[in-house]
mmCIF file of C-alpha atoms in Angstrom:
data_model
loop_
_atom_site.group_PDB
_atom_site.id
_atom_site.type_symbol
_atom_site.label_atom_id
_atom_site.label_comp_id
_atom_site.label_asym_id
_atom_site.label_seq_id
_atom_site.Cartn_x
_atom_site.Cartn_y
_atom_site.Cartn_z
ATOM 1 C CA MET A 1 56.477 80.244 81.942
ATOM 2 C CA MET A 2 59.165 79.445 82.927
ATOM 3 C CA PRO A 3 60.985 76.161 80.833
ATOM 4 C CA SER A 4 62.889 73.836 82.573
ATOM 5 C CA TYR A 5 65.570 72.144 82.368
ATOM 6 C CA PHE A 6 67.683 68.864 82.556
ATOM 7 C CA PHE A 7 71.673 69.108 82.656
ATOM 8 C CA ALA A 8 74.027 66.183 82.576
ATOM 9 C CA HIS A 9 76.985 67.439 85.240
ATOM 10 C CA GLY A 10 79.431 64.909 83.349
ATOM 11 C CA ALA A 11 82.314 64.586 85.497
ATOM 12 C CA PRO A 12 83.110 66.901 88.473
ATOM 13 C CA SER A 13 86.251 68.444 87.049
ATOM 14 C CA ILE A 14 83.092 69.730 83.657
ATOM 15 C CA VAL A 15 83.136 73.018 85.538
ATOM 16 C CA LEU A 16 86.882 73.721 84.372
ATOM 17 C CA GLU A 17 86.390 72.771 81.119
ATOM 18 C CA ASP A 18 85.788 74.952 77.966
ATOM 19 C CA ASN A 19 83.756 72.732 75.354
ATOM 20 C CA ALA A 20 80.634 73.526 73.134
ATOM 21 C CA TYR A 21 79.007 72.306 76.284
ATOM 22 C CA THR A 22 80.670 74.595 78.750
ATOM 23 C CA GLN A 23 80.081 77.546 76.726
ATOM 24 C CA LEU A 24 75.786 76.889 76.737
ATOM 25 C CA LEU A 25 75.976 76.763 80.614
ATOM 26 C CA LYS A 26 78.320 79.886 80.353
ATOM 27 C CA HIS A 27 75.988 81.473 78.171
ATOM 28 C CA PHE A 28 72.466 80.038 79.949
ATOM 29 C CA LYS A 29 71.770 83.364 81.555
ATOM 30 C CA GLU A 30 72.311 85.844 78.283
ATOM 31 C CA HIS A 31 69.106 84.044 76.260
ATOM 32 C CA ALA A 32 66.952 83.134 79.543
ATOM 33 C CA PRO A 33 65.013 84.881 81.901
ATOM 34 C CA LYS A 34 67.219 85.794 85.059
ATOM 35 C CA PRO A 35 65.139 82.836 87.867
ATOM 36 C CA LYS A 36 63.227 84.320 91.055
ATOM 37 C CA ALA A 37 65.161 81.237 92.347
ATOM 38 C CA ILE A 38 65.712 77.441 91.582
ATOM 39 C CA VAL A 39 64.750 73.642 92.701
ATOM 40 C CA LEU A 40 66.923 71.318 91.309
ATOM 41 C CA PHE A 41 66.932 67.172 92.036
ATOM 42 C CA SER A 42 70.769 66.391 92.173
ATOM 43 C CA ALA A 43 71.442 62.577 91.576
ATOM 44 C CA HIS A 44 73.598 62.811 93.679
ATOM 45 C CA TRP A 45 71.412 63.141 96.348
ATOM 46 C CA GLU A 46 68.948 60.022 97.371
ATOM 47 C CA GLU A 47 67.141 59.406 100.185
ATOM 48 C CA THR A 48 64.269 56.831 100.318
ATOM 49 C CA VAL A 49 62.300 60.140 101.734
ATOM 50 C CA GLN A 50 62.103 62.769 99.263
ATOM 51 C CA ASN A 51 63.820 65.923 100.905
ATOM 52 C CA VAL A 52 64.093 69.631 100.546
ATOM 53 C CA SER A 53 67.024 71.000 101.202
ATOM 54 C CA ALA A 54 66.749 74.380 103.562
ATOM 55 C CA ALA A 55 70.411 75.598 104.720
ATOM 56 C CA GLU A 56 70.588 79.365 105.163
ATOM 57 C CA THR A 57 73.668 79.432 103.013
ATOM 58 C CA TYR A 58 74.854 76.317 101.802
ATOM 59 C CA GLU A 59 78.044 74.020 102.366
ATOM 60 C CA THR A 60 80.033 73.003 98.761
ATOM 61 C CA ILE A 61 80.708 69.270 99.361
ATOM 62 C CA TYR A 62 83.357 67.501 97.407
ATOM 63 C CA ASP A 63 81.807 63.884 96.581
ATOM 64 C CA PHE A 64 84.745 63.031 94.416
ATOM 65 C CA GLY A 65 88.528 62.087 94.811
ATOM 66 C CA GLY A 66 91.300 62.325 92.078
ATOM 67 C CA PHE A 67 90.673 65.103 90.375
ATOM 68 C CA GLN A 68 92.177 68.582 89.961
ATOM 69 C CA ASP A 69 92.968 70.780 93.515
ATOM 70 C CA GLU A 70 91.005 73.705 92.043
ATOM 71 C CA LEU A 71 88.149 72.213 92.093
ATOM 72 C CA TYR A 72 88.385 71.769 96.194
ATOM 73 C CA GLN A 73 88.632 75.583 96.601
ATOM 74 C CA MET A 74 85.453 75.756 94.703
ATOM 75 C CA THR A 75 82.594 77.284 96.750
ATOM 76 C CA TYR A 76 78.867 77.964 95.591
ATOM 77 C CA PRO A 77 77.603 80.173 98.288
ATOM 78 C CA ALA A 78 74.240 79.891 98.107
ATOM 79 C CA ASN A 79 71.038 80.985 100.463
ATOM 80 C CA SER A 80 67.848 78.704 100.166
ATOM 81 C CA ASP A 81 64.423 80.436 100.311
ATOM 82 C CA ARG A 82 62.403 78.882 103.051
ATOM 83 C CA SER A 83 59.084 80.653 101.794
ATOM 84 C CA LEU A 84 60.082 78.669 98.424
ATOM 85 C CA VAL A 85 61.021 76.238 100.700
ATOM 86 C CA GLU A 86 57.606 75.863 102.193
ATOM 87 C CA GLN A 87 55.966 75.895 98.947
ATOM 88 C CA ILE A 88 57.243 72.575 97.704
ATOM 89 C CA GLN A 89 55.788 70.744 101.300
ATOM 90 C CA LYS A 90 52.667 72.114 100.606
ATOM 91 C CA LEU A 91 52.769 71.485 96.913
ATOM 92 C CA PHE A 92 54.161 67.825 97.649
ATOM 93 C CA GLU A 93 51.913 67.429 100.661
ATOM 94 C CA GLN A 94 48.753 68.117 97.740
ATOM 95 C CA GLN A 95 50.024 64.663 96.103
ATOM 96 C CA GLY A 96 50.552 62.706 99.059
ATOM 97 C CA ILE A 97 54.142 63.041 98.447
ATOM 98 C CA GLN A 98 56.051 62.466 101.819
ATOM 99 C CA ASN A 99 58.908 64.612 102.362
ATOM 100 C CA VAL A 100 61.191 65.952 104.907
ATOM 101 C CA ARG A 101 63.010 69.571 105.395
ATOM 102 C CA ASN A 102 66.495 68.827 105.692
ATOM 103 C CA GLU A 103 68.456 71.713 107.366
ATOM 104 C CA GLU A 104 72.007 70.089 107.158
ATOM 105 C CA ARG A 105 73.290 69.223 103.850
ATOM 106 C CA GLY A 106 74.876 71.431 101.671
ATOM 107 C CA LEU A 107 74.923 71.907 97.757
ATOM 108 C CA ASP A 108 77.023 67.971 96.205
ATOM 109 C CA HIS A 109 78.477 68.081 92.919
ATOM 110 C CA GLY A 110 74.985 67.280 90.857
ATOM 111 C CA ALA A 111 74.588 70.751 91.665
ATOM 112 C CA TRP A 112 77.025 73.404 92.803
ATOM 113 C CA ALA A 113 79.143 72.217 89.283
ATOM 114 C CA VAL A 114 75.780 72.850 87.255
ATOM 115 C CA LEU A 115 74.717 76.309 89.322
ATOM 116 C CA LYS A 116 78.178 77.486 88.988
ATOM 117 C CA LEU A 117 78.452 77.596 84.736
ATOM 118 C CA LEU A 118 74.641 78.846 84.645
ATOM 119 C CA TYR A 119 74.895 81.336 88.059
ATOM 120 C CA PRO A 120 78.531 81.800 88.982
ATOM 121 C CA ASP A 121 78.010 84.893 91.463
ATOM 122 C CA ALA A 122 75.383 82.551 93.470
ATOM 123 C CA ASP A 123 73.604 85.382 94.098
ATOM 124 C CA ILE A 124 69.640 83.598 93.305
ATOM 125 C CA PRO A 125 67.546 81.359 95.570
ATOM 126 C CA VAL A 126 68.009 77.784 95.889
ATOM 127 C CA VAL A 127 66.631 74.941 96.932
ATOM 128 C CA ALA A 128 67.418 71.367 96.154
ATOM 129 C CA LEU A 129 65.719 68.130 96.053
ATOM 130 C CA SER A 130 66.917 64.714 96.376
ATOM 131 C CA VAL A 131 65.971 61.448 94.247
ATOM 132 C CA ASN A 132 64.405 58.201 95.175
ATOM 133 C CA ARG A 133 66.143 55.678 92.881
ATOM 134 C CA ASN A 134 63.389 52.798 94.275
ATOM 135 C CA LEU A 135 60.355 54.299 93.397
ATOM 136 C CA PRO A 136 58.427 53.154 89.531
ATOM 137 C CA ASN A 137 58.856 55.698 86.707
ATOM 138 C CA GLU A 138 55.774 56.440 86.616
ATOM 139 C CA GLN A 139 55.783 58.125 90.324
ATOM 140 C CA GLN A 140 59.344 60.408 89.448
ATOM 141 C CA TYR A 141 57.509 61.771 86.809
ATOM 142 C CA GLN A 142 54.547 62.360 88.793
ATOM 143 C CA ILE A 143 57.091 64.439 91.131
ATOM 144 C CA GLY A 144 58.305 66.642 88.907
ATOM 145 C CA LYS A 145 54.284 67.726 87.941
ATOM 146 C CA ALA A 146 54.046 67.818 91.457
ATOM 147 C CA LEU A 147 55.893 71.051 90.347
ATOM 148 C CA ALA A 148 54.839 72.325 88.071
ATOM 149 C CA ALA A 149 53.568 75.342 89.191
ATOM 150 C CA LEU A 150 56.340 77.218 89.639
ATOM 151 C CA ARG A 151 57.163 77.714 86.791
ATOM 152 C CA GLU A 152 54.632 80.422 86.357
ATOM 153 C CA GLN A 153 56.308 82.187 89.885
ATOM 154 C CA ASP A 154 59.409 82.300 87.663
ATOM 155 C CA VAL A 155 61.292 79.488 89.282
ATOM 156 C CA LEU A 156 63.746 77.976 87.320
ATOM 157 C CA ILE A 157 63.282 73.863 88.183
ATOM 158 C CA ILE A 158 66.687 72.054 86.891
ATOM 159 C CA GLY A 159 66.921 67.799 86.700
ATOM 160 C CA SER A 160 70.688 67.049 87.671
ATOM 161 C CA GLY A 161 72.007 63.788 86.097
ATOM 162 C CA GLY A 162 73.300 61.319 82.828
ATOM 163 C CA THR A 163 71.177 59.161 79.853
ATOM 164 C CA VAL A 164 74.509 57.723 80.123
ATOM 165 C CA HIS A 165 76.076 57.045 82.847
ATOM 166 C CA ASN A 166 77.968 54.078 82.511
ATOM 167 C CA LEU A 167 82.276 55.121 84.637
ATOM 168 C CA ARG A 168 82.635 51.557 84.568
ATOM 169 C CA LYS A 169 82.280 51.818 80.330
ATOM 170 C CA LEU A 170 84.219 54.727 80.001
ATOM 171 C CA ASN A 171 87.579 54.974 77.263
ATOM 172 C CA TRP A 172 89.469 58.249 78.512
ATOM 173 C CA ARG A 173 91.443 57.849 75.427
ATOM 174 C CA SER A 174 89.026 57.348 73.312
ATOM 175 C CA GLY A 175 88.375 59.829 70.098
ATOM 176 C CA GLY A 176 84.601 58.722 68.465
ATOM 177 C CA ILE A 177 81.888 58.288 70.364
ATOM 178 C CA ASP A 178 80.518 54.769 70.991
ATOM 179 C CA GLU A 179 77.128 53.678 69.098
ATOM 180 C CA TRP A 180 76.022 51.586 72.051
ATOM 181 C CA ALA A 181 75.867 55.450 73.238
ATOM 182 C CA GLU A 182 74.428 57.167 70.349
ATOM 183 C CA GLN A 183 72.182 54.115 69.888
ATOM 184 C CA PHE A 184 70.514 54.927 73.498
ATOM 185 C CA ASP A 185 70.338 58.400 73.689
ATOM 186 C CA SER A 186 68.586 58.600 69.520
ATOM 187 C CA TRP A 187 65.747 56.568 71.214
ATOM 188 C CA LEU A 188 65.215 58.666 74.017
ATOM 189 C CA GLN A 189 65.326 61.712 71.944
ATOM 190 C CA ASN A 190 62.239 60.294 69.575
ATOM 191 C CA LYS A 191 60.289 59.442 72.751
ATOM 192 C CA LEU A 192 61.032 62.674 74.755
ATOM 193 C CA GLU A 193 60.131 63.990 71.207
ATOM 194 C CA ALA A 194 56.651 63.000 71.033
ATOM 195 C CA TRP A 195 56.470 62.551 74.522
ATOM 196 C CA ASP A 196 55.873 59.488 74.552
ATOM 197 C CA THR A 197 56.064 58.527 78.662
ATOM 198 C CA GLU A 198 54.223 54.641 78.527
ATOM 199 C CA ALA A 199 57.770 54.120 76.367
ATOM 200 C CA LEU A 200 59.264 55.946 78.155
ATOM 201 C CA PHE A 201 58.326 54.495 81.856
ATOM 202 C CA ARG A 202 59.733 51.324 80.222
ATOM 203 C CA TYR A 203 62.792 52.452 78.723
ATOM 204 C CA ARG A 204 65.109 49.654 80.549
ATOM 205 C CA GLU A 205 63.118 46.734 78.398
ATOM 206 C CA LEU A 206 62.598 48.719 75.413
ATOM 207 C CA ALA A 207 65.144 51.472 74.872
ATOM 208 C CA PRO A 208 68.257 49.482 73.064
ATOM 209 C CA PHE A 209 71.397 49.170 75.598
ATOM 210 C CA ALA A 210 69.236 50.926 78.306
ATOM 211 C CA GLN A 211 71.577 48.007 80.782
ATOM 212 C CA GLU A 212 75.052 49.876 79.655
ATOM 213 C CA ALA A 213 73.533 53.595 79.331
ATOM 214 C CA VAL A 214 71.607 53.332 82.821
ATOM 215 C CA PRO A 215 73.381 50.710 85.111
ATOM 216 C CA THR A 216 72.205 52.511 88.388
ATOM 217 C CA SER A 217 68.661 54.852 87.881
ATOM 218 C CA GLU A 218 69.772 57.543 89.774
ATOM 219 C CA HIS A 219 71.427 59.643 86.811
ATOM 220 C CA PHE A 220 68.414 59.224 84.724
ATOM 221 C CA ILE A 221 65.682 59.812 87.237
ATOM 222 C CA PRO A 222 66.434 63.559 87.094
ATOM 223 C CA LEU A 223 65.206 63.728 83.795
ATOM 224 C CA LEU A 224 62.128 62.105 83.987
ATOM 225 C CA LEU A 225 61.616 65.155 87.041
ATOM 226 C CA ALA A 226 62.217 67.843 84.625
ATOM 227 C CA MET A 227 60.287 66.190 82.054
ATOM 228 C CA GLY A 228 57.396 65.856 84.540
ATOM 229 C CA THR A 229 57.129 69.833 85.456
ATOM 230 C CA GLY A 230 56.160 69.922 81.016
ATOM 231 C CA ASP A 231 53.581 67.323 81.510
ATOM 232 C CA SER A 232 50.738 70.083 80.987
ATOM 233 C CA ASN A 233 52.473 71.477 77.427
ATOM 234 C CA ARG A 234 54.233 68.256 76.370
ATOM 235 C CA GLN A 235 57.197 70.164 74.549
ATOM 236 C CA ALA A 236 60.729 68.932 74.378
ATOM 237 C CA LYS A 237 63.538 70.300 72.878
ATOM 238 C CA LEU A 238 66.914 69.253 72.631
ATOM 239 C CA LEU A 239 69.170 71.917 73.090
ATOM 240 C CA HIS A 240 72.293 70.102 72.951
ATOM 241 C CA ARG A 241 74.085 66.348 72.956
ATOM 242 C CA SER A 242 77.641 65.673 72.582
ATOM 243 C CA TYR A 243 79.597 62.818 74.490
ATOM 244 C CA GLN A 244 83.163 62.594 76.629
ATOM 245 C CA TYR A 245 85.624 59.894 77.256
ATOM 246 C CA GLY A 246 83.303 57.665 74.250
ATOM 247 C CA ASN A 247 80.232 57.864 75.728
ATOM 248 C CA LEU A 248 80.034 60.002 78.977
ATOM 249 C CA SER A 249 76.977 62.469 77.326
ATOM 250 C CA LEU A 250 76.824 65.937 77.482
ATOM 251 C CA SER A 251 72.746 66.779 76.918
ATOM 252 C CA CYS A 252 70.577 69.816 77.787
ATOM 253 C CA TRP A 253 66.720 69.367 77.591
ATOM 254 C CA GLN A 254 64.455 71.779 77.838
ATOM 255 C CA PHE A 255 60.789 71.600 79.025
ATOM 256 C CA ASN A 256 58.597 74.284 77.817
#
């Protein structure tokens, strides 16, 4: 069964960087079977109703400003997969999850920056999925769980976001790591490895420095979505964690 993953996408410039985290992503395909298709939840696509992307060939969305010129020249012209889109919609409908097909939207940087590092040739079909910060955490998990059957069909499911993602607290000159960010991520690691969903769903009230780490939930939600796909086996493994700018976490979780 294909594992699912959570990848932090950091700043858009991550796709140009060379560090331990980007090396992990660049060499990911060497240690994992090539998927038949990729299903990706992006923190940068927010909708109040679950959207399922179905563009024939995706345009590249540059949903950021002030970064290197080279980023605005990059493209990721992946194709969708109509049969997979239909299957995803059917799986959602079976669980009572309202959804709509979106044939217009391209891939935002939460999707293409990660995919560019993982599979730079853009030769694997991609279905992007939106997130909805208005839903309770239990329901986020259930949305991921609804797609678990896809893992048996060699479909790679990815949540793209960030566990500690507070742009107002970034320290662009810092060479160290803020203790509050580490404390939040350590708490998170403990609960994920124990598959303690009761605590995870209540992270805002239970986790140390939750408000600092997760001022808004859209970047955290993809973690719960990816985790939900692993509900049958309930095994979580931290593959990498590092930080940029004092507290912006770059983490990768695998769910089996």
